[in-house]
């Protein structure tokens, strides 16, 4: 009951405010003075007057998301002209009229036909008028009014981000701001508490807190250390209705990282370190590493190592490895076991970026004691320098001494040393060295343009102990001399137009030189003395290592002279001066009015004027295609006519091949014609070989006729001998094997062909007497039923 009374008072108060906010309603809710209508008179010329009538309504506010069983009542339109007899008709127009808002045309009652959402549209502007049903005229002027949607809490607060990321330095004080989170509510902030958001922390206590009104997250504990915990996850809740019960809420997650500050001093894990070094260790040799621990990270953990004092501070050094933050102890000077065997150093580790806020935590430095013992060894020779650089003139003579390397034995014995060149670094043996004193000299001529630098290695070895040796790099730089003449920088394709004018630039030439003078190149160009005054062209030196070729007359003719040769001398300015003559070929070409080349060949003058360049190219392409087709057709025809190596039965060699089976004997004439071998006419017939191309330089040699009937074996041996002794016979790719069985066979014929002609069965019982190897044959052919089987 109390709630209903409250809503009634609220609706009427809102209605009162809306009435006073609408100027148009004010004008229609009062009676104005009589309005004179010109041109209308009644009752003897008396002027007619019309009195304005005011609208009457009760309600202008609606609740959104209304879910009642009936339509929501909006208000009532009424005019004092309405006598209740049904003569007036009320009409409603504007936003949502007829769809969202429906008016009873007889009574003027307005209802909301659908559920409304304030977040979609918060107010609707409507217009109402009353019409006389009989006459159709308006009894009141059209008036405008507003229906405003009252908000309900139907939207929960939403954060601008689903997840926030923030960071804050460790050891920050209580109340240090971390980040601000923001949540918005789509409900009406001007009506009730539906959009009033209050922030609270659900997770992250007791480390952080949040301001309930602003959403600013702050630290809640002092001296939070990154070394103990680095990551924190805080969950923030935003709740509307001022945080009261029944309000809607939303949450977000904030990932907070503690950044490092320099609040931890470096500390050595042990107070004393021990290292050893051979006395032959060269300067810069690392002996060992030490490290002071610092739990900080980044630049806060950067450490600088130094030697504070000790008897070895001038013999050793310590450098800092920036990647690992370790101190590397190195040899600073040459050590001598006979002079001192033990050194003591005090090493100090200091933070490079101390934070003044935490200096009270203690000194940000630490010290440790380092002891280094020297080991006695037999040392190899030591050169006086770590490397040598020698400059040699390019024209130095063979045998000239170019420099010297010096090495000595560091041991007390001072053994003698011999020198040599590592030939792996001097494969061409250009340099050599005197083994006794280390003097380098030249063995071959030098050429700077071919090899400007030579890097060789010299070896020094103790004579008494060849195992003790050392190497040194020697860099030999070849100094340039002016031994090359300048020449054109490239091949120039120069042309001059037939319609060229005198004094016209047709080509700019430049030069290059393989030499490299210390002051740079300087080239001069001029015509050869015979062409000092050329009638057609001249040369102008541009003083910048280039020259321009100029025309000296007007007009050139291809028919008279199609090409000009212009010899040019190029000088350099080094000592001794070198020069060369380059010939420039200048072609006379036909050009258009803008100087663009069109044609340079003399044959082009003979071609018809109406034939374009494209047509000429097309004709040439057609000719080339026809030639290619003819060549391909000829090749295919030859390939089809080409016969295999062996196709004729008349060739004796075709029949003299290897047969793996014995055959049917002399009576078998189908496989081999023995008469061919015995036919001297067939043997001596000249036949060309089919597998090679006949050549005129080789004369076919006829063998001596063998008219007599000789033995086949003797004939084959003679043929073999003739072929072996004939140097002009080309090799035959296939094997021509001459086989001969012999005169007779001891076992007689084993052929079964003759056995079929004999009458009666043969007796194979003797196979049983031949032993176990013929047992299978004896079983097959022995016995009475062998033939039948």
PDB file of C-alpha atoms in Angstrom, residues 169-172 207 221-232 258-261 263-264 295-296:
ATOM      1  CA  UNK A 169      57.056  -0.713  -8.089  1.00  0.00           C
ATOM      2  CA  UNK A 170      57.760  -3.025  -5.207  1.00  0.00           C
ATOM      3  CA  UNK A 171      58.196  -1.550  -1.726  1.00  0.00           C
ATOM      4  CA  UNK A 172      55.523   1.090  -2.515  1.00  0.00           C
ATOM      5  CA  UNK A 207      47.306  -6.537  -0.540  1.00  0.00           C
ATOM      6  CA  UNK A 221      50.129  -3.395   2.624  1.00  0.00           C
ATOM      7  CA  UNK A 222      53.529  -1.720   3.023  1.00  0.00           C
ATOM      8  CA  UNK A 223      56.853  -3.021   1.665  1.00  0.00           C
ATOM      9  CA  UNK A 224      55.554  -5.644  -0.722  1.00  0.00           C
ATOM     10  CA  UNK A 225      58.662  -7.395  -2.112  1.00  0.00           C
ATOM     11  CA  UNK A 226      58.916  -8.581  -5.696  1.00  0.00           C
ATOM     12  CA  UNK A 227      61.450 -11.200  -4.662  1.00  0.00           C
ATOM     13  CA  UNK A 228      58.783 -12.799  -2.449  1.00  0.00           C
ATOM     14  CA  UNK A 229      55.856 -12.496  -4.872  1.00  0.00           C
ATOM     15  CA  UNK A 230      55.677 -10.807  -8.250  1.00  0.00           C
ATOM     16  CA  UNK A 231      52.169 -11.427  -9.651  1.00  0.00           C
ATOM     17  CA  UNK A 232      48.794 -10.621  -8.096  1.00  0.00           C
ATOM     18  CA  UNK A 258      55.327  -5.693  -8.978  1.00  0.00           C
ATOM     19  CA  UNK A 259      58.243  -4.111 -10.833  1.00  0.00           C
ATOM     20  CA  UNK A 260      61.741  -4.349  -9.462  1.00  0.00           C
ATOM     21  CA  UNK A 261      63.597  -1.674  -7.532  1.00  0.00           C
ATOM     22  CA  UNK A 263      66.522  -2.840  -2.752  1.00  0.00           C
ATOM     23  CA  UNK A 264      69.035  -5.712  -2.560  1.00  0.00           C
ATOM     24  CA  UNK A 295      68.149 -11.005  -6.385  1.00  0.00           C
ATOM     25  CA  UNK A 296      67.128  -7.862  -8.285  1.00  0.00           C
TER      26      UNK A 296
END
